[in-house]
Amino acid sequence: MSRIALITGATSGIGKATAEAFANVGIDLILCGRRQDRLNELSVKLSQYVKTTTLLFDVRDYAAVSKAISSLPEDWQAVDILVNNAGNAHGLSAIQDGDVADWDAMIDGNVQGLLYVSKAVIPGMVARGRGHIVNLSSVAGKQTYANGAVYCASKKAVEAISEGMRLDLTQHGIKVTNIAPGAVETEFSLVRFKGDENRAAKVYEGFDPLLAEDIANAVVYAVNAPSRVTIADLTI
């Protein structure tokens, strides 16, 4: 019996790579994001291997999240795997110089967005007595760095939520995996620096950064572990 995975932030980076890795192992896909053209392109590509469907919403909008997920046809509603990947970093500055709009974007996307999507999916998992939630945290959730206080705080929140989910949901047969990537070369830094390509490129100078595929492989490993095994927390 094939499994169904719902992936947020599936249009680029780790989310897209995870979708591709899931397709390679026969997991059907609900691809979620804010760019319909990219969702359509990925859906067409991966539909050669598995069943796919798309949902267009911003994780920061609870009404949109609820409406989109509740609109899934009956044969798509039994979500086996939820990958909370959507998130963002905005700005890099000392706390006294921070932009409130940047703070709101990070807290709303990285924390509230994860909660909103989880709220829409978890009740079905509890009712079925099975499921697996993968939350994408960051090494920033384990160690704060200068000029990144609010981003780090948002990822520390993901770490706490993952731990709390595991305490609440294990009894219902639901696994929870927290994955904390280090520096991954994606659109992440381009978003953080408001499209400044030169500044974004400098983030990865002097070392060989991780690739989105490296994190996707870890997600596949976690969700394919035997039923007796939960990969609770993985730092990469």
JSON list of C-alpha atoms in Angstrom, two decimals:
[
{"chain": "A", "resi": 1, "resn": "MET", "atom": "CA", "xyz": [0.00, 0.00, 0.00]},
{"chain": "A", "resi": 2, "resn": "SER", "atom": "CA", "xyz": [1.51, 3.33, -1.04]},
{"chain": "A", "resi": 3, "resn": "ARG", "atom": "CA", "xyz": [1.90, 6.13, 1.47]},
{"chain": "A", "resi": 4, "resn": "ILE", "atom": "CA", "xyz": [0.89, 9.76, 1.07]},
{"chain": "A", "resi": 5, "resn": "ALA", "atom": "CA", "xyz": [3.23, 12.60, 2.06]},
{"chain": "A", "resi": 6, "resn": "LEU", "atom": "CA", "xyz": [2.30, 16.25, 2.40]},
{"chain": "A", "resi": 7, "resn": "ILE", "atom": "CA", "xyz": [5.30, 18.57, 1.97]},
{"chain": "A", "resi": 8, "resn": "THR", "atom": "CA", "xyz": [5.22, 22.31, 2.64]},
{"chain": "A", "resi": 9, "resn": "GLY", "atom": "CA", "xyz": [7.63, 24.58, 0.82]},
{"chain": "A", "resi": 10, "resn": "ALA", "atom": "CA", "xyz": [7.86, 22.04, -2.00]},
{"chain": "A", "resi": 11, "resn": "THR", "atom": "CA", "xyz": [8.67, 24.53, -4.74]},
{"chain": "A", "resi": 12, "resn": "SER", "atom": "CA", "xyz": [12.40, 24.81, -4.05]},
{"chain": "A", "resi": 13, "resn": "GLY", "atom": "CA", "xyz": [15.35, 23.73, -1.94]},
{"chain": "A", "resi": 14, "resn": "ILE", "atom": "CA", "xyz": [14.93, 21.00, 0.65]},
{"chain": "A", "resi": 15, "resn": "GLY", "atom": "CA", "xyz": [11.19, 20.67, 0.05]},
{"chain": "A", "resi": 16, "resn": "LYS", "atom": "CA", "xyz": [11.61, 20.05, -3.66]},
{"chain": "A", "resi": 17, "resn": "ALA", "atom": "CA", "xyz": [14.50, 17.65, -3.10]},
{"chain": "A", "resi": 18, "resn": "THR", "atom": "CA", "xyz": [12.44, 15.73, -0.54]},
{"chain": "A", "resi": 19, "resn": "ALA", "atom": "CA", "xyz": [9.55, 15.43, -2.98]},
{"chain": "A", "resi": 20, "resn": "GLU", "atom": "CA", "xyz": [11.90, 14.02, -5.59]},
{"chain": "A", "resi": 21, "resn": "ALA", "atom": "CA", "xyz": [13.44, 11.59, -3.10]},
{"chain": "A", "resi": 22, "resn": "PHE", "atom": "CA", "xyz": [10.00, 10.42, -1.96]},
{"chain": "A", "resi": 23, "resn": "ALA", "atom": "CA", "xyz": [8.94, 9.85, -5.56]},
{"chain": "A", "resi": 24, "resn": "ASN", "atom": "CA", "xyz": [11.99, 7.64, -6.02]},
{"chain": "A", "resi": 25, "resn": "VAL", "atom": "CA", "xyz": [10.75, 5.34, -3.25]},
{"chain": "A", "resi": 26, "resn": "GLY", "atom": "CA", "xyz": [7.11, 5.30, -4.34]},
{"chain": "A", "resi": 27, "resn": "ILE", "atom": "CA", "xyz": [5.52, 7.74, -1.90]},
{"chain": "A", "resi": 28, "resn": "ASP", "atom": "CA", "xyz": [2.55, 9.68, -3.32]},
{"chain": "A", "resi": 29, "resn": "LEU", "atom": "CA", "xyz": [2.79, 13.44, -2.95]},
{"chain": "A", "resi": 30, "resn": "ILE", "atom": "CA", "xyz": [0.73, 16.43, -1.89]},
{"chain": "A", "resi": 31, "resn": "LEU", "atom": "CA", "xyz": [2.97, 19.30, -2.99]},
{"chain": "A", "resi": 32, "resn": "CYS", "atom": "CA", "xyz": [2.32, 22.57, -1.16]},
{"chain": "A", "resi": 33, "resn": "GLY", "atom": "CA", "xyz": [3.67, 26.03, -1.77]},
{"chain": "A", "resi": 34, "resn": "ARG", "atom": "CA", "xyz": [2.99, 29.61, -2.80]},
{"chain": "A", "resi": 35, "resn": "ARG", "atom": "CA", "xyz": [4.04, 29.43, -6.47]},
{"chain": "A", "resi": 36, "resn": "GLN", "atom": "CA", "xyz": [1.53, 27.54, -8.57]},
{"chain": "A", "resi": 37, "resn": "ASP", "atom": "CA", "xyz": [3.73, 27.48, -11.67]},
{"chain": "A", "resi": 38, "resn": "ARG", "atom": "CA", "xyz": [6.51, 25.71, -9.79]},
{"chain": "A", "resi": 39, "resn": "LEU", "atom": "CA", "xyz": [4.07, 23.35, -8.12]},
{"chain": "A", "resi": 40, "resn": "ASN", "atom": "CA", "xyz": [2.61, 22.43, -11.50]},
{"chain": "A", "resi": 41, "resn": "GLU", "atom": "CA", "xyz": [6.04, 21.87, -13.03]},
{"chain": "A", "resi": 42, "resn": "LEU", "atom": "CA", "xyz": [7.15, 19.60, -10.18]},
{"chain": "A", "resi": 43, "resn": "SER", "atom": "CA", "xyz": [3.84, 17.75, -10.12]},
{"chain": "A", "resi": 44, "resn": "VAL", "atom": "CA", "xyz": [4.04, 16.95, -13.84]},
{"chain": "A", "resi": 45, "resn": "LYS", "atom": "CA", "xyz": [7.65, 15.79, -13.48]},
{"chain": "A", "resi": 46, "resn": "LEU", "atom": "CA", "xyz": [7.01, 13.49, -10.52]},
{"chain": "A", "resi": 47, "resn": "SER", "atom": "CA", "xyz": [3.64, 12.17, -11.72]},
{"chain": "A", "resi": 48, "resn": "GLN", "atom": "CA", "xyz": [5.64, 9.87, -14.00]},
{"chain": "A", "resi": 49, "resn": "TYR", "atom": "CA", "xyz": [6.58, 7.89, -10.90]},
{"chain": "A", "resi": 50, "resn": "VAL", "atom": "CA", "xyz": [3.87, 8.44, -8.26]},
{"chain": "A", "resi": 51, "resn": "LYS", "atom": "CA", "xyz": [0.48, 10.06, -7.82]},
{"chain": "A", "resi": 52, "resn": "THR", "atom": "CA", "xyz": [0.70, 13.79, -7.20]},
{"chain": "A", "resi": 53, "resn": "THR", "atom": "CA", "xyz": [-1.56, 16.69, -6.36]},
{"chain": "A", "resi": 54, "resn": "THR", "atom": "CA", "xyz": [-0.89, 20.31, -5.39]},
{"chain": "A", "resi": 55, "resn": "LEU", "atom": "CA", "xyz": [-2.16, 22.78, -2.82]},
{"chain": "A", "resi": 56, "resn": "LEU", "atom": "CA", "xyz": [-1.54, 26.52, -3.10]},
{"chain": "A", "resi": 57, "resn": "PHE", "atom": "CA", "xyz": [-1.37, 28.37, 0.23]},
{"chain": "A", "resi": 58, "resn": "ASP", "atom": "CA", "xyz": [0.85, 30.43, 2.51]},
{"chain": "A", "resi": 59, "resn": "VAL", "atom": "CA", "xyz": [1.53, 28.56, 5.76]},
{"chain": "A", "resi": 60, "resn": "ARG", "atom": "CA", "xyz": [1.26, 31.86, 7.65]},
{"chain": "A", "resi": 61, "resn": "ASP", "atom": "CA", "xyz": [-2.45, 32.14, 6.79]},
{"chain": "A", "resi": 62, "resn": "TYR", "atom": "CA", "xyz": [-4.40, 29.77, 9.03]},
{"chain": "A", "resi": 63, "resn": "ALA", "atom": "CA", "xyz": [-7.67, 30.17, 7.12]},
{"chain": "A", "resi": 64, "resn": "ALA", "atom": "CA", "xyz": [-5.93, 29.39, 3.83]},
{"chain": "A", "resi": 65, "resn": "VAL", "atom": "CA", "xyz": [-4.13, 26.40, 5.33]},
{"chain": "A", "resi": 66, "resn": "SER", "atom": "CA", "xyz": [-7.35, 24.95, 6.75]},
{"chain": "A", "resi": 67, "resn": "LYS", "atom": "CA", "xyz": [-9.33, 25.56, 3.56]},
{"chain": "A", "resi": 68, "resn": "ALA", "atom": "CA", "xyz": [-6.68, 24.03, 1.31]},
{"chain": "A", "resi": 69, "resn": "ILE", "atom": "CA", "xyz": [-6.07, 20.89, 3.35]},
{"chain": "A", "resi": 70, "resn": "SER", "atom": "CA", "xyz": [-9.77, 20.30, 4.01]},
{"chain": "A", "resi": 71, "resn": "SER", "atom": "CA", "xyz": [-10.38, 20.55, 0.25]},
{"chain": "A", "resi": 72, "resn": "LEU", "atom": "CA", "xyz": [-8.38, 17.39, -0.45]},
{"chain": "A", "resi": 73, "resn": "PRO", "atom": "CA", "xyz": [-10.45, 14.64, -2.09]},
{"chain": "A", "resi": 74, "resn": "GLU", "atom": "CA", "xyz": [-11.21, 11.64, 0.08]},
{"chain": "A", "resi": 75, "resn": "ASP", "atom": "CA", "xyz": [-8.50, 9.51, -1.50]},
{"chain": "A", "resi": 76, "resn": "TRP", "atom": "CA", "xyz": [-5.89, 12.11, -0.53]},
{"chain": "A", "resi": 77, "resn": "GLN", "atom": "CA", "xyz": [-6.99, 12.77, 3.04]},
{"chain": "A", "resi": 78, "resn": "ALA", "atom": "CA", "xyz": [-5.12, 9.93, 4.77]},
{"chain": "A", "resi": 79, "resn": "VAL", "atom": "CA", "xyz": [-1.78, 11.72, 5.06]},
{"chain": "A", "resi": 80, "resn": "ASP", "atom": "CA", "xyz": [0.86, 9.30, 6.33]},
{"chain": "A", "resi": 81, "resn": "ILE", "atom": "CA", "xyz": [3.83, 11.67, 6.35]},
{"chain": "A", "resi": 82, "resn": "LEU", "atom": "CA", "xyz": [3.88, 15.40, 7.03]},
{"chain": "A", "resi": 83, "resn": "VAL", "atom": "CA", "xyz": [7.08, 17.28, 6.21]},
{"chain": "A", "resi": 84, "resn": "ASN", "atom": "CA", "xyz": [7.00, 20.75, 7.78]},
{"chain": "A", "resi": 85, "resn": "ASN", "atom": "CA", "xyz": [9.67, 22.29, 5.60]},
{"chain": "A", "resi": 86, "resn": "ALA", "atom": "CA", "xyz": [8.33, 25.75, 4.74]},
{"chain": "A", "resi": 87, "resn": "GLY", "atom": "CA", "xyz": [10.18, 28.52, 6.52]},
{"chain": "A", "resi": 88, "resn": "ASN", "atom": "CA", "xyz": [12.39, 31.52, 6.00]},
{"chain": "A", "resi": 89, "resn": "ALA", "atom": "CA", "xyz": [15.15, 33.77, 7.26]},
{"chain": "A", "resi": 90, "resn": "HIS", "atom": "CA", "xyz": [14.92, 37.53, 6.76]},
{"chain": "A", "resi": 91, "resn": "GLY", "atom": "CA", "xyz": [17.74, 39.92, 7.48]},
{"chain": "A", "resi": 92, "resn": "LEU", "atom": "CA", "xyz": [20.93, 39.54, 9.48]},
{"chain": "A", "resi": 93, "resn": "SER", "atom": "CA", "xyz": [21.41, 42.27, 12.05]},
{"chain": "A", "resi": 94, "resn": "ALA", "atom": "CA", "xyz": [21.95, 43.01, 15.71]},
{"chain": "A", "resi": 95, "resn": "ILE", "atom": "CA", "xyz": [18.78, 42.81, 17.76]},
{"chain": "A", "resi": 96, "resn": "GLN", "atom": "CA", "xyz": [18.62, 46.60, 18.22]},
{"chain": "A", "resi": 97, "resn": "ASP", "atom": "CA", "xyz": [18.70, 47.11, 14.46]},
{"chain": "A", "resi": 98, "resn": "GLY", "atom": "CA", "xyz": [16.21, 44.41, 13.54]},
{"chain": "A", "resi": 99, "resn": "ASP", "atom": "CA", "xyz": [13.31, 45.04, 11.21]},
{"chain": "A", "resi": 100, "resn": "VAL", "atom": "CA", "xyz": [9.97, 44.20, 12.82]},
{"chain": "A", "resi": 101, "resn": "ALA", "atom": "CA", "xyz": [8.60, 43.04, 9.47]},
{"chain": "A", "resi": 102, "resn": "ASP", "atom": "CA", "xyz": [11.48, 40.57, 9.23]},
{"chain": "A", "resi": 103, "resn": "TRP", "atom": "CA", "xyz": [10.78, 39.33, 12.74]},
{"chain": "A", "resi": 104, "resn": "ASP", "atom": "CA", "xyz": [7.10, 38.82, 11.93]},
{"chain": "A", "resi": 105, "resn": "ALA", "atom": "CA", "xyz": [7.91, 36.93, 8.73]},
{"chain": "A", "resi": 106, "resn": "MET", "atom": "CA", "xyz": [10.23, 34.52, 10.55]},
{"chain": "A", "resi": 107, "resn": "ILE", "atom": "CA", "xyz": [8.01, 33.88, 13.56]},
{"chain": "A", "resi": 108, "resn": "ASP", "atom": "CA", "xyz": [4.87, 33.58, 11.42]},
{"chain": "A", "resi": 109, "resn": "GLY", "atom": "CA", "xyz": [6.45, 31.26, 8.87]},
{"chain": "A", "resi": 110, "resn": "ASN", "atom": "CA", "xyz": [8.79, 29.15, 10.96]},
{"chain": "A", "resi": 111, "resn": "VAL", "atom": "CA", "xyz": [6.64, 28.73, 14.06]},
{"chain": "A", "resi": 112, "resn": "GLN", "atom": "CA", "xyz": [2.98, 29.57, 13.45]},
{"chain": "A", "resi": 113, "resn": "GLY", "atom": "CA", "xyz": [3.05, 28.13, 9.93]},
{"chain": "A", "resi": 114, "resn": "LEU", "atom": "CA", "xyz": [4.37, 24.81, 11.20]},
{"chain": "A", "resi": 115, "resn": "LEU", "atom": "CA", "xyz": [1.67, 24.76, 13.88]},
{"chain": "A", "resi": 116, "resn": "TYR", "atom": "CA", "xyz": [-1.12, 25.68, 11.46]},
{"chain": "A", "resi": 117, "resn": "VAL", "atom": "CA", "xyz": [-0.31, 22.88, 9.01]},
{"chain": "A", "resi": 118, "resn": "SER", "atom": "CA", "xyz": [0.22, 20.37, 11.81]},
{"chain": "A", "resi": 119, "resn": "LYS", "atom": "CA", "xyz": [-3.12, 21.34, 13.35]},
{"chain": "A", "resi": 120, "resn": "ALA", "atom": "CA", "xyz": [-4.84, 20.51, 10.04]},
{"chain": "A", "resi": 121, "resn": "VAL", "atom": "CA", "xyz": [-3.12, 17.15, 9.58]},
{"chain": "A", "resi": 122, "resn": "ILE", "atom": "CA", "xyz": [-2.59, 15.64, 13.04]},
{"chain": "A", "resi": 123, "resn": "PRO", "atom": "CA", "xyz": [-6.25, 14.86, 13.92]},
{"chain": "A", "resi": 124, "resn": "GLY", "atom": "CA", "xyz": [-6.48, 12.49, 10.96]},
{"chain": "A", "resi": 125, "resn": "MET", "atom": "CA", "xyz": [-3.27, 10.76, 12.00]},
{"chain": "A", "resi": 126, "resn": "VAL", "atom": "CA", "xyz": [-4.58, 10.35, 15.55]},
{"chain": "A", "resi": 127, "resn": "ALA", "atom": "CA", "xyz": [-7.85, 8.92, 14.26]},
{"chain": "A", "resi": 128, "resn": "ARG", "atom": "CA", "xyz": [-5.99, 6.39, 12.11]},
{"chain": "A", "resi": 129, "resn": "GLY", "atom": "CA", "xyz": [-3.48, 5.56, 14.83]},
{"chain": "A", "resi": 130, "resn": "ARG", "atom": "CA", "xyz": [-0.44, 6.11, 12.62]},
{"chain": "A", "resi": 131, "resn": "GLY", "atom": "CA", "xyz": [1.66, 8.78, 10.94]},
{"chain": "A", "resi": 132, "resn": "HIS", "atom": "CA", "xyz": [5.04, 10.45, 10.81]},
{"chain": "A", "resi": 133, "resn": "ILE", "atom": "CA", "xyz": [5.81, 14.14, 11.20]},
{"chain": "A", "resi": 134, "resn": "VAL", "atom": "CA", "xyz": [9.17, 15.52, 10.09]},
{"chain": "A", "resi": 135, "resn": "ASN", "atom": "CA", "xyz": [9.97, 19.05, 11.24]},
{"chain": "A", "resi": 136, "resn": "LEU", "atom": "CA", "xyz": [12.84, 20.92, 9.61]},
{"chain": "A", "resi": 137, "resn": "SER", "atom": "CA", "xyz": [14.68, 22.82, 12.30]},
{"chain": "A", "resi": 138, "resn": "SER", "atom": "CA", "xyz": [18.26, 24.08, 11.96]},
{"chain": "A", "resi": 139, "resn": "VAL", "atom": "CA", "xyz": [21.59, 24.06, 13.73]},
{"chain": "A", "resi": 140, "resn": "ALA", "atom": "CA", "xyz": [20.47, 27.61, 14.58]},
{"chain": "A", "resi": 141, "resn": "GLY", "atom": "CA", "xyz": [17.92, 25.98, 16.86]},
{"chain": "A", "resi": 142, "resn": "LYS", "atom": "CA", "xyz": [20.72, 24.40, 18.85]},
{"chain": "A", "resi": 143, "resn": "GLN", "atom": "CA", "xyz": [23.22, 27.27, 18.98]},
{"chain": "A", "resi": 144, "resn": "THR", "atom": "CA", "xyz": [22.47, 30.97, 18.64]},
{"chain": "A", "resi": 145, "resn": "TYR", "atom": "CA", "xyz": [24.72, 33.02, 16.38]},
{"chain": "A", "resi": 146, "resn": "ALA", "atom": "CA", "xyz": [25.41, 36.76, 16.31]},
{"chain": "A", "resi": 147, "resn": "ASN", "atom": "CA", "xyz": [22.93, 38.90, 14.37]},
{"chain": "A", "resi": 148, "resn": "GLY", "atom": "CA", "xyz": [20.48, 36.04, 14.10]},
{"chain": "A", "resi": 149, "resn": "ALA", "atom": "CA", "xyz": [18.63, 36.15, 17.42]},
{"chain": "A", "resi": 150, "resn": "VAL", "atom": "CA", "xyz": [15.07, 36.02, 16.09]},
{"chain": "A", "resi": 151, "resn": "TYR", "atom": "CA", "xyz": [15.75, 33.42, 13.40]},
{"chain": "A", "resi": 152, "resn": "CYS", "atom": "CA", "xyz": [17.55, 31.26, 15.98]},
{"chain": "A", "resi": 153, "resn": "ALA", "atom": "CA", "xyz": [14.66, 31.75, 18.41]},
{"chain": "A", "resi": 154, "resn": "SER", "atom": "CA", "xyz": [12.19, 30.58, 15.77]},
{"chain": "A", "resi": 155, "resn": "LYS", "atom": "CA", "xyz": [14.20, 27.43, 15.17]},
{"chain": "A", "resi": 156, "resn": "LYS", "atom": "CA", "xyz": [14.60, 26.78, 18.90]},
{"chain": "A", "resi": 157, "resn": "ALA", "atom": "CA", "xyz": [10.80, 26.91, 18.97]},
{"chain": "A", "resi": 158, "resn": "VAL", "atom": "CA", "xyz": [10.67, 24.22, 16.27]},
{"chain": "A", "resi": 159, "resn": "GLU", "atom": "CA", "xyz": [12.95, 22.06, 18.41]},
{"chain": "A", "resi": 160, "resn": "ALA", "atom": "CA", "xyz": [10.65, 22.49, 21.42]},
{"chain": "A", "resi": 161, "resn": "ILE", "atom": "CA", "xyz": [7.54, 21.81, 19.35]},
{"chain": "A", "resi": 162, "resn": "SER", "atom": "CA", "xyz": [9.10, 18.64, 17.94]},
{"chain": "A", "resi": 163, "resn": "GLU", "atom": "CA", "xyz": [9.88, 17.39, 21.43]},
{"chain": "A", "resi": 164, "resn": "GLY", "atom": "CA", "xyz": [6.40, 18.27, 22.65]},
{"chain": "A", "resi": 165, "resn": "MET", "atom": "CA", "xyz": [4.77, 16.61, 19.65]},
{"chain": "A", "resi": 166, "resn": "ARG", "atom": "CA", "xyz": [6.69, 13.43, 20.37]},
{"chain": "A", "resi": 167, "resn": "LEU", "atom": "CA", "xyz": [5.51, 13.42, 23.99]},
{"chain": "A", "resi": 168, "resn": "ASP", "atom": "CA", "xyz": [1.90, 13.98, 22.94]},
{"chain": "A", "resi": 169, "resn": "LEU", "atom": "CA", "xyz": [1.70, 11.77, 19.85]},
{"chain": "A", "resi": 170, "resn": "THR", "atom": "CA", "xyz": [3.81, 8.66, 20.46]},
{"chain": "A", "resi": 171, "resn": "GLN", "atom": "CA", "xyz": [0.88, 7.08, 22.29]},
{"chain": "A", "resi": 172, "resn": "HIS", "atom": "CA", "xyz": [-1.17, 7.46, 19.10]},
{"chain": "A", "resi": 173, "resn": "GLY", "atom": "CA", "xyz": [1.34, 5.61, 16.93]},
{"chain": "A", "resi": 174, "resn": "ILE", "atom": "CA", "xyz": [2.72, 8.81, 15.41]},
{"chain": "A", "resi": 175, "resn": "LYS", "atom": "CA", "xyz": [6.46, 9.29, 15.00]},
{"chain": "A", "resi": 176, "resn": "VAL", "atom": "CA", "xyz": [8.05, 12.74, 15.18]},
{"chain": "A", "resi": 177, "resn": "THR", "atom": "CA", "xyz": [11.46, 13.47, 13.70]},
{"chain": "A", "resi": 178, "resn": "ASN", "atom": "CA", "xyz": [13.31, 16.76, 14.12]},
{"chain": "A", "resi": 179, "resn": "ILE", "atom": "CA", "xyz": [16.01, 17.38, 11.49]},
{"chain": "A", "resi": 180, "resn": "ALA", "atom": "CA", "xyz": [18.48, 20.22, 12.02]},
{"chain": "A", "resi": 181, "resn": "PRO", "atom": "CA", "xyz": [20.49, 21.02, 8.88]},
{"chain": "A", "resi": 182, "resn": "GLY", "atom": "CA", "xyz": [23.61, 23.12, 8.84]},
{"chain": "A", "resi": 183, "resn": "ALA", "atom": "CA", "xyz": [24.42, 25.40, 5.91]},
{"chain": "A", "resi": 184, "resn": "VAL", "atom": "CA", "xyz": [22.57, 24.12, 2.83]},
{"chain": "A", "resi": 185, "resn": "GLU", "atom": "CA", "xyz": [23.11, 25.88, -0.50]},
{"chain": "A", "resi": 186, "resn": "THR", "atom": "CA", "xyz": [19.56, 26.73, -1.60]},
{"chain": "A", "resi": 187, "resn": "GLU", "atom": "CA", "xyz": [17.56, 29.94, -2.14]},
{"chain": "A", "resi": 188, "resn": "PHE", "atom": "CA", "xyz": [17.70, 30.41, 1.66]},
{"chain": "A", "resi": 189, "resn": "SER", "atom": "CA", "xyz": [20.39, 33.10, 1.70]},
{"chain": "A", "resi": 190, "resn": "LEU", "atom": "CA", "xyz": [18.94, 34.83, -1.36]},
{"chain": "A", "resi": 191, "resn": "VAL", "atom": "CA", "xyz": [15.68, 35.28, 0.54]},
{"chain": "A", "resi": 192, "resn": "ARG", "atom": "CA", "xyz": [17.49, 36.38, 3.70]},
{"chain": "A", "resi": 193, "resn": "PHE", "atom": "CA", "xyz": [19.36, 39.10, 1.82]},
{"chain": "A", "resi": 194, "resn": "LYS", "atom": "CA", "xyz": [16.36, 40.30, -0.20]},
{"chain": "A", "resi": 195, "resn": "GLY", "atom": "CA", "xyz": [17.66, 39.03, -3.54]},
{"chain": "A", "resi": 196, "resn": "ASP", "atom": "CA", "xyz": [21.23, 40.29, -3.16]},
{"chain": "A", "resi": 197, "resn": "GLU", "atom": "CA", "xyz": [23.04, 37.54, -5.09]},
{"chain": "A", "resi": 198, "resn": "ASN", "atom": "CA", "xyz": [26.56, 38.68, -4.21]},
{"chain": "A", "resi": 199, "resn": "ARG", "atom": "CA", "xyz": [25.87, 38.76, -0.49]},
{"chain": "A", "resi": 200, "resn": "ALA", "atom": "CA", "xyz": [24.05, 35.43, -0.64]},
{"chain": "A", "resi": 201, "resn": "ALA", "atom": "CA", "xyz": [26.93, 33.76, -2.48]},
{"chain": "A", "resi": 202, "resn": "LYS", "atom": "CA", "xyz": [29.44, 34.87, 0.19]},
{"chain": "A", "resi": 203, "resn": "VAL", "atom": "CA", "xyz": [27.61, 32.79, 2.80]},
{"chain": "A", "resi": 204, "resn": "TYR", "atom": "CA", "xyz": [29.01, 29.62, 1.23]},
{"chain": "A", "resi": 205, "resn": "GLU", "atom": "CA", "xyz": [32.57, 30.80, 0.61]},
{"chain": "A", "resi": 206, "resn": "GLY", "atom": "CA", "xyz": [35.45, 28.84, 2.10]},
{"chain": "A", "resi": 207, "resn": "PHE", "atom": "CA", "xyz": [33.70, 25.51, 2.63]},
{"chain": "A", "resi": 208, "resn": "ASP", "atom": "CA", "xyz": [31.69, 22.86, 0.80]},
{"chain": "A", "resi": 209, "resn": "PRO", "atom": "CA", "xyz": [28.07, 23.42, 1.85]},
{"chain": "A", "resi": 210, "resn": "LEU", "atom": "CA", "xyz": [25.44, 20.75, 2.17]},
{"chain": "A", "resi": 211, "resn": "LEU", "atom": "CA", "xyz": [23.05, 20.18, -0.71]},
{"chain": "A", "resi": 212, "resn": "ALA", "atom": "CA", "xyz": [19.27, 19.95, -0.47]},
{"chain": "A", "resi": 213, "resn": "GLU", "atom": "CA", "xyz": [19.57, 16.33, -1.60]},
{"chain": "A", "resi": 214, "resn": "ASP", "atom": "CA", "xyz": [21.65, 15.52, 1.49]},
{"chain": "A", "resi": 215, "resn": "ILE", "atom": "CA", "xyz": [18.80, 16.58, 3.76]},
{"chain": "A", "resi": 216, "resn": "ALA", "atom": "CA", "xyz": [16.20, 14.85, 1.59]},
{"chain": "A", "resi": 217, "resn": "ASN", "atom": "CA", "xyz": [18.13, 11.59, 1.90]},
{"chain": "A", "resi": 218, "resn": "ALA", "atom": "CA", "xyz": [18.00, 11.92, 5.68]},
{"chain": "A", "resi": 219, "resn": "VAL", "atom": "CA", "xyz": [14.24, 12.49, 5.58]},
{"chain": "A", "resi": 220, "resn": "VAL", "atom": "CA", "xyz": [13.77, 9.35, 3.48]},
{"chain": "A", "resi": 221, "resn": "TYR", "atom": "CA", "xyz": [15.94, 7.39, 5.91]},
{"chain": "A", "resi": 222, "resn": "ALA", "atom": "CA", "xyz": [13.83, 8.56, 8.85]},
{"chain": "A", "resi": 223, "resn": "VAL", "atom": "CA", "xyz": [10.45, 7.77, 7.29]},
{"chain": "A", "resi": 224, "resn": "ASN", "atom": "CA", "xyz": [11.61, 4.37, 6.03]},
{"chain": "A", "resi": 225, "resn": "ALA", "atom": "CA", "xyz": [13.03, 3.21, 9.36]},
{"chain": "A", "resi": 226, "resn": "PRO", "atom": "CA", "xyz": [11.39, 0.08, 10.83]},
{"chain": "A", "resi": 227, "resn": "SER", "atom": "CA", "xyz": [8.22, 0.66, 12.87]},
{"chain": "A", "resi": 228, "resn": "ARG", "atom": "CA", "xyz": [10.17, -0.01, 16.07]},
{"chain": "A", "resi": 229, "resn": "VAL", "atom": "CA", "xyz": [12.62, 2.82, 15.28]},
{"chain": "A", "resi": 230, "resn": "THR", "atom": "CA", "xyz": [12.04, 6.56, 15.67]},
{"chain": "A", "resi": 231, "resn": "ILE", "atom": "CA", "xyz": [14.75, 8.91, 14.51]},
{"chain": "A", "resi": 232, "resn": "ALA", "atom": "CA", "xyz": [13.93, 11.55, 17.08]},
{"chain": "A", "resi": 233, "resn": "ASP", "atom": "CA", "xyz": [16.54, 14.22, 16.40]},
{"chain": "A", "resi": 234, "resn": "LEU", "atom": "CA", "xyz": [19.13, 14.42, 13.65]},
{"chain": "A", "resi": 235, "resn": "THR", "atom": "CA", "xyz": [21.74, 17.16, 13.23]},
{"chain": "A", "resi": 236, "resn": "ILE", "atom": "CA", "xyz": [23.41, 17.32, 9.83]}
]
